Amino acid sequence: MKDLVHIYELEKLLQDSCNDAVRQAKAQGQYAIGSVCAMIPEPLLNLDNCFSVRLRAPRTGSMEMGTYYMTSIMCECARALLERAIEGGYGYLDCIIAPDACAQMNRCVENIDKLGLIDKENFFVTYSDVPMKSDETALRHYVRQMRQYVLEPLNRNLGVDVSDEALRRAVEKQNQVNRLVMEIGEYRKEANPRITGYEFAVLCLSTFVCPKEYILPILEETLDELKRREPDKKNPCRARVVMVGSEIDDPDLIRLTEEAGALVAADCYCLGSFPERLEIQLADGEDVLTGICRHYMEKGQCPRFMNTEKIRERHEYVDALAREFHADGIIYQQIKFCDYWGYERAYAGEVMREQYGYPVLSVDRPYVAGGSGQLRTRVQAFVESIEIKKLNRKDK
Amino acid sequence: MGKSMGSEPLGKLYGGKKAKKRREWRGLRDTWYDYVHWLGIWGTLIAFMLHPSNLKAFFRYRWMVHYLAVPDFFDRHTEGMRGTQLRVARVALELVVRDMCKSMAIMFRADPELGNDKKLNEKLVVFDENMMSQIMNGFPNLKWVCVEVPSVYTCAMMAQDGVLYYLDKAQEYGIPSDVCPMPAAELGVALEGDFPKIGKCAVQCNTTCDGSIMGNSVMASRMNLPTFQLAVPIRHGEESVQQYAAEEILNAIAFIEKQTGEAFDWNAFFETMKRFNKETEYLLEWYDISRTPYPQVTGNSLSLYRYAVYMAAGGRVKDFLTTDEKLTRLAMKGYEKKELMAKEVRHRAITWGVQSAYYTAFGIWLQNCWGIVPLVDMLTLCSTRMINTEDKDKAVYDLAYLYEKMIMRSRSNGGYEVGVADLWRFCESFHVDMVIMYAHMGCKSMSGYHGLFEEEARAHGIHLVWATHGLMDARGASRKDMRTEVNRYMRTVLREEPLDPSLEDFDDELAW
């Protein structure tokens, strides 16, 4: 297939946390809000003259300093972010709005905070308590926390408009992005898709790390382009998979998977499109902040949701995605040392295999995984096993 | 060899086998006291085993075999002790054993595979190991049980290889080896079907860590019981979370009421919490003594006993209050006689981080070998706030606060203020010059502060000595490895000589 017009530009953009789009917005006087977790609703970080940037550490090499401060048993993503902060890579941020969601990311942010790694005037960090269950009690708590640790500090420190009207505008802006991403993602359902999983991952990830105004026209043009795009005659992928698991902030992992023969037909991981790019629907008569929080709580599929209903829902959700996107198998991946996904990967792997009958590949991986030969071999073997199963089925 | 502390080279008692070469000689009076109590422990165990359900449990559950090491556990935890210190340790820990025996007897009586007492089983509410038991104080007709404590937690303390089999099973299932061994071992027990299948319903909670939460999800699927998950706020130091914490406590109470048909009895709750408050008052007295040059209730005698009071007994068991009174009398006597905790007290220390389950006697070694007296530990330094025993609304908030301050999570969750900054406040309050920093290899919460601990200890002029361990898995860092880290610091940084050179290097690899 011909390259998408904007793909090179977006790939370049993803090479740096403080990318051109961020610099451009900063030059226009906008505030850069650092985010580290999906539990802080994105529209709250894109109010008024703010734009959210999900912290990443592209082109990570050494993590020596991050490892000194947090030891080698900590999540590599958390260590890489700390390393990047020590290198001065986040000096452009005006604040970091972090939940105390997973202990490791919390420690990363606390280190950035306590070591004074961003010495910008008026820079601040907030930590909030976010729900671990999905019910009405948790929702009320969520709303209170978001008001106290997100909206009020933004208003107090940066003078951001946090009125209901501003919230509605932010939701609408977010929904424009979400709708476009989802519409683009629909093409992955085709038997011979006109967009690869890698290209989609680049597009989707870009929406988390650029101001929405910047990325919107790119998404619109890409969608338009896709309507006319012709796929290659022969589909190079031999199997279709759903990629599930912990944060993927490097599309090279998706590229590696597809090079090994498995098309990533659907994505259900942090910084992927499901569930984070689902349209936010606000119910009539409900307070707008409550509506936003409800969406993030009810749609969230993070394994830190611990109530039984939510645990079952996670498995049903992946099953539904696999059916909708005609997947042959599921890849559960986690960044090494992630406690949440360490357990969920093992448990969900068993459930999806035994109860739902999917072939499952379960892997842990380093933060920088794009060049991992070991991972490539695992995926290749998985693809072959799916092919053998298909052949066996045909024979029967 | 004699009645004075440090008169015998204790390292020479280790011969590289499971048991020591011989019992320690502590002088006639203390040896007699210790021996009589050692026999008493055997008596408790034999009485326990005489009950048919309990005896059957030895053949049904593989983890039961480790309880044969209970007498040895006492020897390890009284090593080198004399006088008041010996009596405090014996009195405190013996009650814990008796209480455990009672609790296990209830479980085995109800266990369908053992006693099969169906009526009793209907009255049991199974709590997660990390869940404090005080909610059950309002259900006097029900019984609180925790299947994970005897099968995993105390097992790992009795024998250093106590849970390795179950850890291996969890890893075979697919759990990574880098997670905390405690929830992993619990999961292993669940996967093997080695938990007693008892209870009317279960309550789990999100303490103590991310791994623990996730282990629970798989366990809940294996237990087949109606289960409530209590979400205790993580940022427990913040006023803003208290309302949610209280609402969740009420949700948990409502769940138990619904499942069991029992109503929460506020009078019973207030009565037991008065006892719990009294127990807290005694604890504060012991802390006061520990701030003087003559601390008396410290180390394991404090920590293991306090865990039982704080988490399990929770004010419901009258014997603990009686024992608190006895311990306080003993402590006052020792204080008045100016008894020391070691032959020579060179360093007053706090142990921070999560202590190793397979080497709970590490603190005693610190005393005997280097004269480092661990006054108090991180896990004991939880809430000492009194629970309101008159006003229901206030009591719920106090109870919620207590749950937020569960052992370990009160420091490992909640952020820098409670995990790091509080340490320096305690150092000042207890006049310590050294922190023994347990580096539990699976504990991400505390490891994330590694560099901050180093830098801030230097700034506060505190000696920070790391002791790396694997909590319940000694294969990555043995007891000897833990000692070596301290030995190196004491030799090379402080240039000190050990009080008992025989303890500097000895072989306990195969010991219980």
Coordinates of N, CA, C and O in Angstrom, one line a residue, chain A residues 67-71 73-75 100-104 106-108 110-111 114-115 127-133 135 137-141 144-145 148-149 303-309 311 314 334 336-348 350-351 362 364, chain B residues 173-176 178-180 183-184 187 204-206 210-211 213-215 217-218 220-222 227-236 238 240-241 243-244 247-248 251 411-417 440-452 454-455 458:
Chain A
T67 N 16.8 3.8 37.4 CA 16.9 2.6 38.2 C 17.6 2.9 39.6 O 17.2 2.2 40.6
Y68 N 18.5 3.8 39.7 CA 19.0 4.1 41.0 C 17.9 4.6 41.9 O 17.8 4.2 43.1
Y69 N 17.1 5.5 41.4 CA 16.1 6.0 42.3 C 14.9 5.1 42.6 O 14.3 5.1 43.6
M70 N 14.7 4.1 41.7 CA 13.5 3.3 41.8 C 13.8 1.8 41.8 O 12.9 1.0 41.9
T71 N 15.0 1.4 41.7 CA 15.5 0.0 41.7 C 15.1 -0.7 40.4 O 14.2 -0.3 39.7
I73 N 13.6 -3.4 40.0 CA 12.4 -4.3 39.9 C 11.2 -3.4 39.6 O 10.0 -4.0 39.5
M74 N 11.4 -2.2 39.3 CA 10.2 -1.3 39.0 C 9.9 -1.4 37.5 O 10.8 -1.6 36.7
C75 N 8.7 -1.1 37.2 CA 8.2 -1.0 35.8 C 9.1 -0.2 35.0 O 9.5 0.9 35.4
D100 N -3.3 8.4 42.0 CA -2.5 7.4 42.6 C -3.1 6.1 42.2 O -3.9 5.5 43.0
A101 N -2.9 5.7 41.0 CA -3.6 4.5 40.4 C -2.7 3.3 40.6 O -3.0 2.4 41.3
C102 N -1.6 3.2 39.9 CA -0.7 2.1 40.2 C 0.5 2.7 41.0 O 1.0 3.8 40.7
A103 N 1.0 1.9 41.9 CA 2.0 2.4 42.8 C 3.3 2.8 42.1 O 3.9 3.8 42.4
Q104 N 3.6 2.1 41.0 CA 4.8 2.4 40.4 C 4.8 3.7 39.6 O 5.8 4.5 39.7
N106 N 2.9 6.1 40.4 CA 2.8 7.2 41.4 C 4.2 7.5 41.9 O 4.6 8.6 42.2
R107 N 5.1 6.4 42.1 CA 6.4 6.7 42.7 C 7.2 7.5 41.6 O 8.0 8.3 42.0
C108 N 7.0 7.2 40.4 CA 7.7 7.9 39.3 C 7.4 9.4 39.4 O 8.3 10.2 39.5
E110 N 6.1 11.0 42.0 CA 6.6 11.5 43.3 C 8.1 11.8 43.2 O 8.6 12.8 43.8
N111 N 8.9 11.0 42.5 CA 10.3 11.3 42.4 C 10.5 12.5 41.6 O 11.4 13.3 41.9
K114 N 9.5 15.4 44.1 CA 10.4 15.6 45.2 C 11.8 15.9 44.9 O 12.5 16.6 45.6
L115 N 12.2 15.4 43.7 CA 13.6 15.8 43.3 C 13.6 17.1 42.6 O 14.7 17.6 42.2
Y127 N -2.1 14.8 43.1 CA -2.3 13.3 43.1 C -3.7 13.1 43.6 O -4.2 13.7 44.6
S128 N -4.4 12.3 42.9 CA -5.8 12.1 43.3 C -6.1 10.6 43.6 O -5.3 9.7 43.1
D129 N -7.2 10.3 44.3 CA -7.5 8.9 44.6 C -8.7 8.6 43.6 O -9.7 9.2 43.6
V130 N -8.4 7.6 42.8 CA -9.4 7.3 41.8 C -10.0 5.9 42.0 O -9.3 5.1 42.7
P131 N -11.2 5.7 41.5 CA -11.9 4.5 42.0 C -11.3 3.1 41.5 O -10.7 3.1 40.5
M132 N -11.5 2.1 42.4 CA -11.0 0.8 42.0 C -12.2 -0.1 41.8 O -12.1 -1.3 41.6
K133 N -13.4 0.5 41.9 CA -14.6 -0.3 41.7 C -15.5 0.6 40.8 O -15.3 1.8 40.7
D135 N -19.1 1.6 40.8 CA -20.4 1.6 41.4 C -20.7 3.1 41.7 O -19.9 4.0 41.6
T137 N -21.2 4.6 44.6 CA -20.3 5.1 45.7 C -19.0 5.6 45.2 O -18.5 6.7 45.5
A138 N -18.4 4.7 44.4 CA -17.1 5.1 43.8 C -17.2 6.3 42.9 O -16.3 7.1 42.8
L139 N -18.3 6.4 42.2 CA -18.5 7.5 41.2 C -18.5 8.8 42.0 O -17.9 9.8 41.6
R140 N -19.3 8.9 43.1 CA -19.3 10.1 43.9 C -17.9 10.5 44.4 O -17.6 11.7 44.3
H141 N -17.2 9.5 44.8 CA -15.8 9.8 45.2 C -15.0 10.3 44.1 O -14.2 11.3 44.2
R144 N -15.7 13.9 43.3 CA -15.1 14.8 44.3 C -13.6 15.0 44.1 O -13.1 16.1 44.2
Q145 N -13.0 13.9 43.8 CA -11.5 13.9 43.6 C -11.2 14.7 42.4 O -10.2 15.5 42.4
Q148 N -11.5 18.3 43.2 CA -10.6 18.9 44.1 C -9.1 18.8 43.6 O -8.3 19.7 43.9
Y149 N -8.8 17.8 42.9 CA -7.4 17.6 42.5 C -7.1 17.9 41.0 O -6.0 17.7 40.6
P303 N -7.1 -3.3 34.7 CA -7.2 -4.4 35.7 C -7.2 -3.9 37.1 O -7.5 -4.7 38.0
R304 N -7.0 -2.6 37.4 CA -7.1 -2.2 38.8 C -8.5 -2.1 39.3 O -8.7 -2.0 40.5
F305 N -9.5 -2.2 38.4 CA -10.9 -2.3 38.8 C -11.0 -3.7 39.4 O -10.8 -4.7 38.7
M306 N -11.4 -3.8 40.6 CA -11.2 -5.0 41.4 C -12.5 -5.7 41.7 O -12.5 -6.8 42.2
N307 N -13.7 -5.1 41.4 CA -14.9 -5.8 41.7 C -15.2 -6.9 40.7 O -14.9 -6.8 39.5
T308 N -15.9 -8.0 41.2 CA -16.1 -9.2 40.4 C -16.7 -8.9 39.0 O -16.3 -9.4 38.0
E309 N -17.7 -8.0 39.1 CA -18.5 -7.7 37.8 C -17.5 -7.1 36.8 O -17.6 -7.5 35.6
I311 N -14.3 -7.5 36.6 CA -13.3 -8.5 36.2 C -13.9 -9.3 35.1 O -13.3 -9.6 34.1
R314 N -14.2 -7.4 31.8 CA -12.9 -7.3 31.0 C -12.8 -8.4 30.0 O -12.4 -8.3 28.9
Q334 N 2.4 -7.4 28.6 CA 2.6 -6.5 29.7 C 4.0 -6.0 29.7 O 5.0 -6.7 29.3
K336 N 7.3 -5.5 31.6 CA 7.8 -6.2 32.8 C 7.6 -5.5 34.1 O 7.8 -4.2 34.1
F337 N 7.4 -6.2 35.1 CA 7.3 -5.7 36.5 C 6.0 -5.0 36.8 O 5.8 -4.3 37.8
C338 N 5.0 -5.1 35.8 CA 3.7 -4.5 36.1 C 2.9 -5.5 36.9 O 2.6 -6.6 36.4
D339 N 2.6 -5.2 38.1 CA 1.8 -6.1 39.0 C 0.4 -6.4 38.5 O -0.1 -7.5 38.4
Y340 N -0.2 -5.3 38.0 CA -1.6 -5.5 37.6 C -1.7 -6.4 36.4 O -2.5 -7.4 36.4
W341 N -0.9 -6.1 35.4 CA -1.0 -6.9 34.2 C -0.3 -8.3 34.4 O -0.6 -9.2 33.6
G342 N 0.6 -8.4 35.3 CA 1.3 -9.6 35.6 C 0.2 -10.7 35.9 O 0.2 -11.8 35.5
Y343 N -0.7 -10.3 36.8 CA -1.8 -11.2 37.2 C -2.9 -11.3 36.2 O -3.3 -12.4 35.9
E344 N -3.3 -10.2 35.6 CA -4.4 -10.2 34.7 C -4.0 -11.0 33.4 O -4.8 -11.7 32.9
R345 N -2.8 -10.9 33.0 CA -2.3 -11.6 31.8 C -2.4 -13.1 32.1 O -2.9 -13.8 31.2
A346 N -2.0 -13.6 33.2 CA -2.1 -15.0 33.5 C -3.6 -15.4 33.6 O -4.0 -16.5 33.1
Y347 N -4.3 -14.7 34.4 CA -5.7 -15.1 34.6 C -6.6 -15.0 33.4 O -7.2 -15.9 33.0
A348 N -6.5 -13.8 32.7 CA -7.3 -13.6 31.5 C -6.8 -14.6 30.4 O -7.6 -15.1 29.6
E350 N -5.9 -17.6 30.9 CA -6.5 -18.9 31.2 C -8.0 -18.8 30.8 O -8.5 -19.7 30.1
V351 N -8.7 -17.7 31.2 CA -10.1 -17.6 30.9 C -10.4 -17.6 29.4 O -11.3 -18.3 28.9
S362 N 0.7 -15.1 25.6 CA 0.9 -14.3 26.8 C 2.4 -13.9 27.0 O 3.2 -14.8 27.2
D364 N 5.5 -11.1 28.5 CA 5.9 -9.8 29.1 C 7.1 -9.3 28.3 O 7.7 -10.0 27.5
Chain B
Y173 N 1.5 -21.3 36.8 CA 0.2 -20.8 36.3 C 0.4 -19.6 35.3 O -0.4 -19.3 34.4
G174 N 1.5 -18.9 35.5 CA 1.8 -17.8 34.6 C 2.1 -16.5 35.4 O 2.3 -15.5 34.7
I175 N 2.1 -16.5 36.7 CA 2.3 -15.3 37.4 C 3.8 -15.0 37.4 O 4.6 -15.9 37.6
P176 N 4.2 -13.8 37.0 CA 5.6 -13.5 36.9 C 6.3 -13.6 38.3 O 5.7 -13.5 39.3
D178 N 8.5 -11.7 39.5 CA 8.9 -10.5 40.2 C 7.8 -9.9 41.1 O 8.1 -8.9 41.8
V179 N 6.6 -10.5 41.2 CA 5.6 -9.9 42.0 C 5.9 -10.4 43.5 O 6.6 -11.3 43.8
C180 N 5.2 -9.7 44.4 CA 5.3 -10.0 45.8 C 4.9 -11.5 46.0 O 3.9 -11.9 45.6
P183 N 0.9 -12.5 47.9 CA -0.3 -12.9 47.1 C 0.0 -14.0 46.1 O -1.0 -14.8 45.8
A184 N 1.2 -14.1 45.7 CA 1.5 -15.2 44.7 C 1.4 -16.5 45.4 O 0.8 -17.5 44.8
L187 N -2.2 -17.3 46.0 CA -2.8 -17.8 44.7 C -2.5 -19.2 44.5 O -3.3 -20.0 44.1
Q204 N -13.1 -9.2 50.6 CA -11.7 -9.0 50.2 C -11.4 -7.5 50.2 O -12.4 -6.7 50.2
C205 N -10.2 -7.1 50.2 CA -9.9 -5.6 50.1 C -8.7 -5.3 49.3 O -8.0 -6.2 48.8
N206 N -8.5 -4.0 49.0 CA -7.4 -3.6 48.1 C -6.2 -3.3 48.9 O -5.3 -2.7 48.3
D210 N -0.7 -3.5 44.8 CA -1.3 -3.8 43.5 C -1.4 -5.4 43.3 O -2.3 -5.9 42.7
G211 N -0.3 -6.0 43.7 CA -0.2 -7.5 43.5 C -1.3 -8.2 44.3 O -1.9 -9.2 43.8
I213 N -4.2 -7.0 45.3 CA -5.5 -6.8 44.7 C -5.7 -7.8 43.5 O -6.8 -8.4 43.4
M214 N -4.7 -8.0 42.7 CA -4.9 -8.8 41.6 C -4.9 -10.3 41.9 O -5.7 -11.1 41.3
G215 N -4.2 -10.7 43.0 CA -4.2 -12.1 43.4 C -5.7 -12.4 43.9 O -6.2 -13.5 43.6
S217 N -8.4 -11.3 42.8 CA -9.4 -11.5 41.7 C -9.4 -13.0 41.2 O -10.5 -13.6 41.0
V218 N -8.2 -13.6 41.2 CA -8.2 -15.0 40.7 C -8.7 -15.9 41.9 O -9.4 -16.8 41.6
A220 N -10.9 -15.1 44.1 CA -12.3 -15.1 44.3 C -13.0 -16.0 43.3 O -14.0 -16.7 43.6
S221 N -12.4 -16.2 42.1 CA -13.0 -17.1 41.1 C -12.8 -18.5 41.6 O -13.6 -19.4 41.1
R222 N -11.9 -18.8 42.4 CA -11.7 -20.2 42.9 C -12.5 -20.5 44.1 O -12.8 -21.7 44.4
T227 N -18.7 -12.6 47.1 CA -17.6 -11.9 47.6 C -17.8 -10.4 47.5 O -18.2 -9.9 46.4
F228 N -17.5 -9.7 48.5 CA -17.5 -8.2 48.4 C -16.1 -7.7 48.4 O -15.2 -8.1 49.2
Q229 N -15.8 -6.8 47.5 CA -14.4 -6.2 47.5 C -14.5 -4.8 48.1 O -15.2 -3.9 47.6
L230 N -13.8 -4.6 49.2 CA -13.8 -3.3 49.9 C -12.7 -2.5 49.3 O -11.5 -2.9 49.4
A231 N -13.1 -1.4 48.7 CA -12.1 -0.5 48.1 C -11.7 0.6 49.2 O -12.5 1.5 49.4
V232 N -10.6 0.4 49.7 CA -10.1 1.4 50.7 C -9.3 2.5 50.0 O -8.4 2.1 49.2
P233 N -9.5 3.7 50.2 CA -8.8 4.8 49.4 C -7.3 4.6 49.6 O -6.8 4.3 50.7
I234 N -6.6 4.9 48.5 CA -5.1 4.8 48.5 C -4.5 6.0 49.2 O -3.6 5.9 49.9
R235 N -5.0 7.2 48.8 CA -4.4 8.4 49.4 C -5.0 8.7 50.8 O -5.7 9.7 51.1
H236 N -4.8 7.7 51.7 CA -5.5 7.7 53.0 C -5.0 8.9 53.9 O -5.7 9.1 54.9
E238 N -5.3 11.9 53.1 CA -6.0 13.1 52.7 C -7.4 13.1 53.3 O -8.1 12.0 53.3
S240 N -9.9 14.4 52.0 CA -10.9 14.3 51.0 C -11.4 12.8 50.7 O -12.4 12.6 50.0
V241 N -10.7 11.8 51.2 CA -11.1 10.5 50.9 C -11.9 9.8 52.0 O -12.4 8.7 51.8
Q243 N -14.8 10.3 53.4 CA -16.2 10.1 53.2 C -16.4 8.7 52.4 O -17.2 7.9 52.7
Y244 N -15.6 8.6 51.4 CA -15.7 7.4 50.5 C -15.3 6.2 51.4 O -15.9 5.1 51.3
E247 N -18.2 5.3 53.5 CA -19.3 4.7 52.7 C -19.0 3.3 52.3 O -19.9 2.4 52.3
E248 N -17.7 3.0 52.0 CA -17.4 1.6 51.7 C -17.5 0.7 52.9 O -17.9 -0.5 52.7
N251 N -21.0 -0.2 53.1 CA -21.3 -1.1 52.0 C -20.9 -2.5 52.4 O -21.7 -3.5 52.1
R411 N 1.7 2.5 55.2 CA 3.0 3.2 54.8 C 3.3 2.9 53.3 O 3.9 3.8 52.7
S412 N 2.9 1.7 52.8 CA 3.3 1.4 51.4 C 2.3 2.1 50.5 O 2.6 2.3 49.3
N413 N 1.1 2.4 50.9 CA 0.2 3.2 50.1 C 0.0 4.6 50.7 O 0.2 4.8 51.9
G414 N -0.4 5.5 49.9 CA -0.6 6.9 50.5 C 0.4 7.9 50.2 O 0.2 9.1 50.5
G415 N 1.5 7.5 49.5 CA 2.4 8.5 49.0 C 3.6 8.8 49.9 O 3.8 8.2 51.0
Y416 N 4.4 9.7 49.5 CA 5.6 10.1 50.1 C 5.5 10.4 51.6 O 6.3 10.0 52.4
E417 N 4.5 11.2 51.9 CA 4.3 11.7 53.3 C 4.3 10.5 54.3 O 5.0 10.6 55.3
H440 N 12.5 -5.3 50.3 CA 11.7 -6.5 49.8 C 11.7 -6.5 48.3 O 11.1 -5.5 47.7
M441 N 12.3 -7.5 47.7 CA 12.5 -7.4 46.2 C 11.2 -7.4 45.4 O 11.2 -7.0 44.3
G442 N 10.1 -7.8 46.0 CA 8.8 -7.8 45.2 C 7.9 -6.6 45.6 O 6.9 -6.5 45.0
C443 N 8.4 -5.8 46.5 CA 7.6 -4.7 46.9 C 7.9 -3.4 46.1 O 8.8 -2.7 46.4
K444 N 7.0 -3.2 45.1 CA 7.2 -2.0 44.2 C 7.0 -0.7 45.0 O 7.6 0.3 44.7
S445 N 6.0 -0.8 45.9 CA 5.7 0.5 46.6 C 6.8 1.1 47.3 O 7.1 2.3 47.2
M446 N 7.6 0.3 48.0 CA 8.7 0.9 48.8 C 9.9 1.0 47.9 O 10.7 2.0 48.1
S447 N 10.1 0.1 46.9 CA 11.3 0.2 46.1 C 11.3 1.6 45.3 O 12.4 2.1 45.0
G448 N 10.2 2.1 45.0 CA 10.1 3.3 44.3 C 10.7 4.5 45.0 O 10.9 5.6 44.4
Y449 N 11.0 4.3 46.3 CA 11.5 5.4 47.1 C 13.0 5.2 47.4 O 13.6 5.9 48.2
H450 N 13.6 4.2 46.7 CA 15.0 3.8 47.1 C 15.9 5.0 47.1 O 16.6 5.3 48.1
G451 N 16.0 5.7 46.0 CA 16.9 6.9 46.0 C 16.6 8.0 47.0 O 17.5 8.6 47.6
L452 N 15.3 8.2 47.1 CA 14.9 9.3 48.1 C 15.3 8.9 49.5 O 15.8 9.7 50.3
E454 N 17.8 7.1 50.4 CA 19.3 7.2 50.5 C 19.6 8.7 50.7 O 20.4 9.0 51.6
E455 N 19.1 9.5 49.9 CA 19.5 11.0 50.0 C 19.0 11.6 51.2 O 19.7 12.4 51.9
R458 N 20.9 10.6 54.4 CA 22.2 11.4 54.6 C 21.9 12.8 55.1 O 22.6 13.2 56.0

